[in-house]
Coordinates of C-alpha atoms in Angstrom, one line a residue:
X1 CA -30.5 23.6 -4.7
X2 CA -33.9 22.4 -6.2
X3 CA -32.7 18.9 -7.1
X4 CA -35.9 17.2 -6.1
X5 CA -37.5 19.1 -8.6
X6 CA -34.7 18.4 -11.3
X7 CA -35.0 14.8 -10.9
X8 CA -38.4 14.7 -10.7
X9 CA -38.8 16.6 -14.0
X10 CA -36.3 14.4 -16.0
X11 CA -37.8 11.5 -14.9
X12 CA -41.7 12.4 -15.6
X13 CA -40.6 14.7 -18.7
X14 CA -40.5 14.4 -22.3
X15 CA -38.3 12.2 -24.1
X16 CA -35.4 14.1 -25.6
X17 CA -33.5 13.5 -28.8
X18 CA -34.5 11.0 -31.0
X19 CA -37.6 10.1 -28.7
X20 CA -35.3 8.4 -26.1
X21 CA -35.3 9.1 -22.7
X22 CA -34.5 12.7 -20.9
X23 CA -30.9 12.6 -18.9
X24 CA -29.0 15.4 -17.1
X25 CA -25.7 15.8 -15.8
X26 CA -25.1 16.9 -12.1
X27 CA -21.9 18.3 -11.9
X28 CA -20.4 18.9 -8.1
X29 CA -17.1 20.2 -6.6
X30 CA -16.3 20.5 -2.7
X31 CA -19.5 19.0 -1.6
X32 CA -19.7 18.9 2.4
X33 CA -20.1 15.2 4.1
X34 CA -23.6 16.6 4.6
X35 CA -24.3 17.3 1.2
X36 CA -23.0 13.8 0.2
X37 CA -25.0 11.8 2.3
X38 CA -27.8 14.2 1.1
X39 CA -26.8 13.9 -2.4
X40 CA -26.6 9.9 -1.6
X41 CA -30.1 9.6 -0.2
X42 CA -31.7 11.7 -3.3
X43 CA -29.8 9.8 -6.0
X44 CA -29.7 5.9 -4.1
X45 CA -25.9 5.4 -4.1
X46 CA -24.9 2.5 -2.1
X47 CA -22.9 3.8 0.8
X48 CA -19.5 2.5 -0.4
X49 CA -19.8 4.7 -3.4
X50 CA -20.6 7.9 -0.5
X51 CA -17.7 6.6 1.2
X52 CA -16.0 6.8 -1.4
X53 CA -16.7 10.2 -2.7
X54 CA -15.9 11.6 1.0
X55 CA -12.5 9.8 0.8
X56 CA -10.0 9.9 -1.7
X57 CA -8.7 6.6 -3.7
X58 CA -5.8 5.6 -4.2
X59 CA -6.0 4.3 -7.7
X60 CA -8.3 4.2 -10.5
X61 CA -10.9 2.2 -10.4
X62 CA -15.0 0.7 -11.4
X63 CA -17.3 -0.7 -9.8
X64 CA -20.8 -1.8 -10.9
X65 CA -23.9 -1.9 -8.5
X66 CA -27.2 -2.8 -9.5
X67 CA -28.5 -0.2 -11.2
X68 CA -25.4 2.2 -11.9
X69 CA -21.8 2.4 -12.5
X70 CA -19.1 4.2 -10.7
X71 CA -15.7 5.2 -11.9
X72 CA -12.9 7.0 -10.1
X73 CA -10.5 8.3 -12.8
X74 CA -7.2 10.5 -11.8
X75 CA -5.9 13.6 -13.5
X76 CA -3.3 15.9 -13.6
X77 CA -4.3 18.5 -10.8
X78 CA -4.1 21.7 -12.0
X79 CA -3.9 25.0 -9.0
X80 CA -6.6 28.1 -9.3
X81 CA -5.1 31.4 -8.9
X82 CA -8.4 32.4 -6.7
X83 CA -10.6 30.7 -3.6
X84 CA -13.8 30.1 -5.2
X85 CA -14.8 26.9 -6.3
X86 CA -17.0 25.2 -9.0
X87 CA -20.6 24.2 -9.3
X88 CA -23.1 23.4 -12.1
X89 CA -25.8 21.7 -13.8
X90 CA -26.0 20.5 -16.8
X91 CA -29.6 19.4 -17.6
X92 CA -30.4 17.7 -21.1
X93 CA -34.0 17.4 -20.3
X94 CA -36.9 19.2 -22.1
X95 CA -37.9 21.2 -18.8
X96 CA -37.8 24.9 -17.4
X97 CA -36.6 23.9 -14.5
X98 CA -32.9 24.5 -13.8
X99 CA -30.2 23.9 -11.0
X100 CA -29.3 26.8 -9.2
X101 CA -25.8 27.1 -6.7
X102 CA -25.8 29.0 -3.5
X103 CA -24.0 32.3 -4.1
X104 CA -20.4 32.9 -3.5
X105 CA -20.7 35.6 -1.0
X106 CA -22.6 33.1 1.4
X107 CA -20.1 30.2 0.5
X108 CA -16.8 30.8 -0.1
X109 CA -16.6 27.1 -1.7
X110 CA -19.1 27.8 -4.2
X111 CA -19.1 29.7 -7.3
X112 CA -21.8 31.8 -9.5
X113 CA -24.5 29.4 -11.0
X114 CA -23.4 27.9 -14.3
X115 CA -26.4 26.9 -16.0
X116 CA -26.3 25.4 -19.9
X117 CA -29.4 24.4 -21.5
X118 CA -30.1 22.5 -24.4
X119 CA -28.4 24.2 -27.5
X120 CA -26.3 26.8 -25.8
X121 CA -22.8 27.8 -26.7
X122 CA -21.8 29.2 -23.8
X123 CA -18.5 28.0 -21.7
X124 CA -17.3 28.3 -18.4
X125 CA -14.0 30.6 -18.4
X126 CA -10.7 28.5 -17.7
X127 CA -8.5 30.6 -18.6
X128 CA -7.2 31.1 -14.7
X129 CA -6.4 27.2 -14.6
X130 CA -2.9 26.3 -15.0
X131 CA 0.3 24.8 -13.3
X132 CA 0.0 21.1 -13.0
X133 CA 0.7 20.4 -9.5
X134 CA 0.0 16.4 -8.3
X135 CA -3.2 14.4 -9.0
X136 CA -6.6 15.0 -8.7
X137 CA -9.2 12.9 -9.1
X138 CA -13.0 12.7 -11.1
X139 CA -15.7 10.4 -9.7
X140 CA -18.4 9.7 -12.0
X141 CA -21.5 7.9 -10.8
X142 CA -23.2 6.7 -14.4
X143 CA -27.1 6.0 -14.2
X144 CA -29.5 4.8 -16.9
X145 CA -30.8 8.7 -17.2
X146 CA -28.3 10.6 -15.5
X147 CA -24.5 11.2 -14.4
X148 CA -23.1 12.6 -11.5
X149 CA -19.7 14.1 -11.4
X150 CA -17.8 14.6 -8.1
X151 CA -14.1 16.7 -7.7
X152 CA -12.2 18.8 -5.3
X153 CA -12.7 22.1 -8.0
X154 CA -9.6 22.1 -9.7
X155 CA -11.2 20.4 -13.3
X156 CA -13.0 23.3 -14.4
X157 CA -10.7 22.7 -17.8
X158 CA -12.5 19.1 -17.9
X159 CA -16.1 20.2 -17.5
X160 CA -15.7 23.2 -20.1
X161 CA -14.6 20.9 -22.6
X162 CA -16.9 18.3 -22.6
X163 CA -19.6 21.4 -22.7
X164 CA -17.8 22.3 -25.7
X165 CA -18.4 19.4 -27.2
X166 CA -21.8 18.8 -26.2
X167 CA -23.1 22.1 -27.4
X168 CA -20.9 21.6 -31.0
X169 CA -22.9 17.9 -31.2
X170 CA -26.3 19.7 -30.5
X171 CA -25.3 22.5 -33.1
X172 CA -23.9 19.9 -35.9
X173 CA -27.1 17.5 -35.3
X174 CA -29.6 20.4 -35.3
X175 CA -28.3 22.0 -38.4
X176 CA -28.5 18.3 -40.1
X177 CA -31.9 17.7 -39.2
X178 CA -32.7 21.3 -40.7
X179 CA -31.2 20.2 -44.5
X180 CA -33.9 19.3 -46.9
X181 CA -34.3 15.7 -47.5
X182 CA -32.6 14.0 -50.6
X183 CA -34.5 12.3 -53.4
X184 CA -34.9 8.8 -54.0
X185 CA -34.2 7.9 -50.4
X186 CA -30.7 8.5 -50.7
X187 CA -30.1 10.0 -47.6
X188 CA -31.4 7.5 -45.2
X189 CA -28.2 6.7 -44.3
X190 CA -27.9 10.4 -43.5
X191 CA -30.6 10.3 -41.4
X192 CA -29.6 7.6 -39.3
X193 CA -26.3 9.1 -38.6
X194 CA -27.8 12.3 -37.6
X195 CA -30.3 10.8 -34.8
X196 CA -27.4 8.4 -33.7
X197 CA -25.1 11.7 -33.2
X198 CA -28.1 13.7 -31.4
X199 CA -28.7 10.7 -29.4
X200 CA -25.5 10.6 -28.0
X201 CA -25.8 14.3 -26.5
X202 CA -29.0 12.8 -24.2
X203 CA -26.9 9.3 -23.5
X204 CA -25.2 9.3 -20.0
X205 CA -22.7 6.9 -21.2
X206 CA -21.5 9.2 -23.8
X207 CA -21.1 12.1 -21.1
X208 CA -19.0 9.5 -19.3
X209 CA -17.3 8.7 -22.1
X210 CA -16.4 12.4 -23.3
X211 CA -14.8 13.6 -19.5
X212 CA -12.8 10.5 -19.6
X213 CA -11.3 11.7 -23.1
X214 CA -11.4 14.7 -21.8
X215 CA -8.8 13.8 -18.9
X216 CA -6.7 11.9 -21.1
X217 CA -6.0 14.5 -23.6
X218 CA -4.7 16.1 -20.8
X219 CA -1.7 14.0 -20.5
X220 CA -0.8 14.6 -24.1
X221 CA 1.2 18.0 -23.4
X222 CA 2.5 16.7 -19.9
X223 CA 3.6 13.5 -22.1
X224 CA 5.1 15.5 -24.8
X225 CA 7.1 18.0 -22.8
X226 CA 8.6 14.9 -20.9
X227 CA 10.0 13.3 -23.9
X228 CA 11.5 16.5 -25.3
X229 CA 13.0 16.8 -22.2
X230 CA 14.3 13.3 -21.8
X231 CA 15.6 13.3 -25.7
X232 CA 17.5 17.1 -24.7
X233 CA 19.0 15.3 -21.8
X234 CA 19.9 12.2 -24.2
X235 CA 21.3 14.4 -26.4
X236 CA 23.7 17.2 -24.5
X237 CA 24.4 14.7 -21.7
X238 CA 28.1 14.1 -23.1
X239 CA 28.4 17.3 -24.1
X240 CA 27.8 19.3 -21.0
X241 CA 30.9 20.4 -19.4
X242 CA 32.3 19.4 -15.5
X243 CA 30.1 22.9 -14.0
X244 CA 26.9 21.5 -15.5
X245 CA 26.9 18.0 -14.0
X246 CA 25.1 19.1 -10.8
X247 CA 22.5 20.3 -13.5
X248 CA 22.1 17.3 -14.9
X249 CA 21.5 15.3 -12.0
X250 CA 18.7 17.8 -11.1
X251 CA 17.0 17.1 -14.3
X252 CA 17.5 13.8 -14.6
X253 CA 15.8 13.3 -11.1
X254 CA 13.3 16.0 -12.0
X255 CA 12.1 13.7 -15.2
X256 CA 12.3 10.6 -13.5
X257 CA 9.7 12.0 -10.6
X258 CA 7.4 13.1 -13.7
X259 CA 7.8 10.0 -15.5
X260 CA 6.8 7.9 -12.6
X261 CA 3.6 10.2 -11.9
X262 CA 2.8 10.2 -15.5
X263 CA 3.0 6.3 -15.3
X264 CA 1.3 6.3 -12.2
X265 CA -1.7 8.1 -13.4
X266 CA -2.3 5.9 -16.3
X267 CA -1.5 2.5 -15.6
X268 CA -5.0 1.8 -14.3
X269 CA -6.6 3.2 -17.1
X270 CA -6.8 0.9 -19.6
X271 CA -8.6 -2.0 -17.2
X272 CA -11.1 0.9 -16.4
X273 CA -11.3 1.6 -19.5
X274 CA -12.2 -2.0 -20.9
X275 CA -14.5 -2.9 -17.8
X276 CA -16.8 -0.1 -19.2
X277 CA -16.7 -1.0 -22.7
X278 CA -18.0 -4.9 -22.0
X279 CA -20.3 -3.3 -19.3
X280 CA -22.2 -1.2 -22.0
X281 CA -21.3 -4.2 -24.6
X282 CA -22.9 -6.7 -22.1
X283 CA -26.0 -3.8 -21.5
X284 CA -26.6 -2.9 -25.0
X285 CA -26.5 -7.5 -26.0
X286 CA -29.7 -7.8 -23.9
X287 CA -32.0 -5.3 -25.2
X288 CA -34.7 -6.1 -26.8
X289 CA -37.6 -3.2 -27.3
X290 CA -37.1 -0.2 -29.7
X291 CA -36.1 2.2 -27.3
X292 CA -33.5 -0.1 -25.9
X293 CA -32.4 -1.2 -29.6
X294 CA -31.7 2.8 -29.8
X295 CA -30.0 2.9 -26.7
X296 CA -28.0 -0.2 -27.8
X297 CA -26.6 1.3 -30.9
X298 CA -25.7 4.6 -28.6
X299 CA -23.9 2.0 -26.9
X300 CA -21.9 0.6 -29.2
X301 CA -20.8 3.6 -30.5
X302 CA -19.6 4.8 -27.2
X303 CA -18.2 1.2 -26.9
X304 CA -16.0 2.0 -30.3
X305 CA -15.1 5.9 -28.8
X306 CA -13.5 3.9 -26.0
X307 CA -11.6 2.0 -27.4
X308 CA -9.9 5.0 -28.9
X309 CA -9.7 6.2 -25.8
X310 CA -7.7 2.9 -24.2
X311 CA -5.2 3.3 -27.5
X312 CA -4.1 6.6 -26.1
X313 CA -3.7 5.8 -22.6
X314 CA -1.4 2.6 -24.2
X315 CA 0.1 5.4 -25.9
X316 CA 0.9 7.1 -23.0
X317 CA 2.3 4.0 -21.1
X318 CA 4.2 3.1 -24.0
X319 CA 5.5 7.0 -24.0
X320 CA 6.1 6.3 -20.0
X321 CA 8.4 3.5 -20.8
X322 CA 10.3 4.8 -23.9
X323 CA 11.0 7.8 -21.6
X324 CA 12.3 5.9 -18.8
X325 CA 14.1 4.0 -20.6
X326 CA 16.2 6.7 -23.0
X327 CA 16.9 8.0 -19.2
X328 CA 18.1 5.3 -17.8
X329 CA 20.5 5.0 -20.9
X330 CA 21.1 8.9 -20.3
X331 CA 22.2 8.1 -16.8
X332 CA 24.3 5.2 -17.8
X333 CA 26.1 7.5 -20.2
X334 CA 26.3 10.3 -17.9
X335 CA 28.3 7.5 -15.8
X336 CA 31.0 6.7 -17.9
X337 CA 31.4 10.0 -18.9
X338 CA 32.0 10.8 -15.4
X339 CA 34.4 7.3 -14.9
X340 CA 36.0 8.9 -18.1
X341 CA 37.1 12.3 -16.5
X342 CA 37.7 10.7 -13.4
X343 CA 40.8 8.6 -14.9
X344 CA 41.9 11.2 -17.2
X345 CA 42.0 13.2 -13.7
X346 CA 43.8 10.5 -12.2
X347 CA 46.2 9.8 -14.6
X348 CA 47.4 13.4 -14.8
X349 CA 47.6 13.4 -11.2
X350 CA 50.3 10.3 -11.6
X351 CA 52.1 11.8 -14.9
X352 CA 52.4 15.0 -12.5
X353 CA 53.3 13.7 -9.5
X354 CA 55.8 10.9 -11.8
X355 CA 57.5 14.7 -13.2
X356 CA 58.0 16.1 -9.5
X357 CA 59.8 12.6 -8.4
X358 CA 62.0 12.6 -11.2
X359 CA 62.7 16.2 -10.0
X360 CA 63.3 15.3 -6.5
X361 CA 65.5 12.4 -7.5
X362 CA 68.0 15.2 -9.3
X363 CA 67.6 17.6 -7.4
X364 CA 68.0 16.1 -3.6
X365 CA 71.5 14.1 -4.3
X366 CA 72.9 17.7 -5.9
X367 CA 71.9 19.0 -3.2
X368 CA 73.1 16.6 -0.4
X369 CA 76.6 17.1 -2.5
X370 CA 76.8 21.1 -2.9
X371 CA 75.8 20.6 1.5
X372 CA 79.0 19.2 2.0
X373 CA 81.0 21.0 -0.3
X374 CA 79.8 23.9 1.8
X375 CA 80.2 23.4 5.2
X376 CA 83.0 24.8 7.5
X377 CA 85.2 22.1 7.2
X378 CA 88.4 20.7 5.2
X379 CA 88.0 19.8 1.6
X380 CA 89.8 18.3 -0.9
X381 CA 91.2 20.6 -3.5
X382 CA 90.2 23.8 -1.5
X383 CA 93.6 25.1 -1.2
X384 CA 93.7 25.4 -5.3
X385 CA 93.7 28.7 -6.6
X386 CA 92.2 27.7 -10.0
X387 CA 88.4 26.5 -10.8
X388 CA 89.5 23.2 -11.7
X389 CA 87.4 21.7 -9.0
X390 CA 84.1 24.3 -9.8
X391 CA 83.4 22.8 -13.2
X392 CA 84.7 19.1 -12.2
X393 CA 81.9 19.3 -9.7
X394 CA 79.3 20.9 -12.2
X395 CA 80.5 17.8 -15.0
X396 CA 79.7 15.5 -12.4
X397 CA 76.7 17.0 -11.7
X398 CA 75.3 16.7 -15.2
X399 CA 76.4 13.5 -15.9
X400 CA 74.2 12.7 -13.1
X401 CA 71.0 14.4 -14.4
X402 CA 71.8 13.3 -17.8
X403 CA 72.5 9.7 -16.6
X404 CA 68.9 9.8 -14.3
X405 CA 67.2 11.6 -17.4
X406 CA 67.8 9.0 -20.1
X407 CA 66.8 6.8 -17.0
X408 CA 63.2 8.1 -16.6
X409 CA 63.4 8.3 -21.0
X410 CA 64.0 4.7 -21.2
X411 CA 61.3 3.4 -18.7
X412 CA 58.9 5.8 -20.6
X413 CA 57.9 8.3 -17.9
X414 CA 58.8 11.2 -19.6

């Protein structure tokens, strides 16, 4: 890697769009602690910040130093069907010189160089990264003409689409600046917009910006599936039949564990989130020349793009919340249900075991009764030849059930 040269040439270069100064974006993934520190002595970070690189954080966060910014922001990790990891350059200054990564045969942690130059189209190819599986974690180090971008390799889908976005900005402003002027100075407006929108390609702040979008449009799907979930639980929860409670608990559990993570990823956010806004408000308040007027109206448009930025993440907690708390009504639902066809269960347990009682209480005294009459011994009326005594026995026995019948009728158990 030829960074010495890099830096050197953005910082003694040409100005880039709209005469301000030349910036690059150093993008690295699965650096070494040796690289780091290197990485840290080239660049000036405060050893904190290398620290912090080399060990993961626990929650978002920003902290300013004197003469840079550094934000750790969490994502949804995502798994890569292959070994190989990420590295690239991206380099907005006006210079021939360009970032090169070790090749992947000598590294197995490094992938094939990724170089895009002003103006190109040209992507890195995501289409191997899926499966959100845990958190990961972006760390952006934000300088007056540069950023540096730290990860473990798994945001390739990040860094492509703030490329994306770059190179659509360079193609939109270029093709602007390329329309013939209007008449009468009507189009000074125009013009104005035009350098402000190429000026963001070449202002660091705006990079930051765009990869912080850029990882919360990536809870909008995780978001979404969660509350079709939740609302399909909500909804066949009392409808699901005694086989499928098991299957409920599962999901509910299952949502519950994504809910929290979702919550857990954004919750930070929106104090990150407004720390940089007043940072670049409180920058861009005390300029004074031309160049930092410029630079101050980059920065309050970046300021605005944040704030849309915070909205969603409110979005998302509000989302978090709404979820969690349809589920927690789910649940509660899911419980009566359950109390429900536990006292219908009981209460045909009693009605049957009231029926076999009644049963016993005919049945055993007949019994006792047709014992007697038929044991070995002397009985009366068992020298009759006639069946007198046969159906004076039965009557009796009838009256009895009858009698014990309207018994069990009149107390309302049958």
């Amino acid at each position: 890697m030829n960074l010495e040269k890099l830096v050197d040439a953005v910082q003694t270069g040409p100005a880039g769009n709209n005469g301000q100064e030349s910036c690059f974006w150093l993008d690295v993934s699965n650096a070494t602690m040796h690289e780091l520190d290197s990485l840290g002595d080239m660049f000036g970070l405060h050893p904190l910040t290398v620290e912090d690189i080399e060990q993961k954080c626990s929650r978002d966060k920003i902290d300013a130093f004197d003469d840079y910014l550094f934000i750790v922001y969490h994502t949804p990790a995502q798994r890569r069907r292959n070994n190989w990891q990420h590295y690239y350059s991206y380099c907005r200054a006006n210079s021939s010189i360009r970032p090169t990564a070790r090749d992947k045969s000598s590294t197995q942690n490094m992938t094939p160089n990724y170089t895009h130059p002003a103006g190109s189209n040209s992507t890195l190819d995501t289409s191997d990264s899926e499966d959100h599986v845990g958190d990961d974690q972006i760390l952006i180090v934000l300088k007056r003409n540069f950023v540096l971008t730290f990860h473990s390799g798994s945001q390739h889908d990040v860094i492509a689409g703030v490329l994306r976005r770059l190179s659509a900005i360079s193609a939109v402003s270029a093709q602007e600046r390329n329309l013939p002027k209007p008449e009468y100075g009507a189009g000074s407006e125009t013009g104005r917009d035009t350098d402000l929108l190429a000026g963001l390609v070449d202002y660091p702040a705006y990079i930051a910006y765009a990869i912080l979008d850029q990882i919360t449009d990536q809870l909008a799907p995780k978001i979404a599936t969660i509350e079709a979930k939740v609302d399909a639980i909500d909804e066949l929860v009392l409808l699901l039949s005694h086989a499928e409670h098991e299957s409920v608990l599962q999901q509910m559990g299952e949502q519950r564990r994504q809910i929290l993570h979702t919550w857990q990823l954004t919750q930070p956010k929106p104090d990150v989130l407004a720390t940089l806004a007043r940072t670049l408000s409180g920058n861009s308040s005390s300029s004074a020349s031309s160049t930092s007027l410029a630079r101050a109206a980059l920065a309050a448009e970046v300021v605005q793009y944040l704030s849309d930025v915070q909205e969603h993440v409110l979005s998302a907690i509000d989302a978090c919340v709404r979820a969690e708390a349809v589920l927690s009504r789910s649940h509660s639902n899911y419980l009566a249900k359950i109390s429900l066809e536990l006292s219908r269960a009981t209460f045909d347990s009693n009605s049957t075991t009231e029926r076999w009682t009644m049963l016993g209480t005919i049945v055993v005294p007949i019994n006792i009764v047709t014992s007697f009459l038929g044991v070995n011994l002397k009985v009366p009326g068992q020298d009759r030849d006639d069946t007198l005594n046969f159906f004076v026995v039965l009557a009796c026995m009838l009256i009895y059930t009858a009698v014990t019948l309207a018994f069990w009728r009149w107390r309302r158990i049958v």
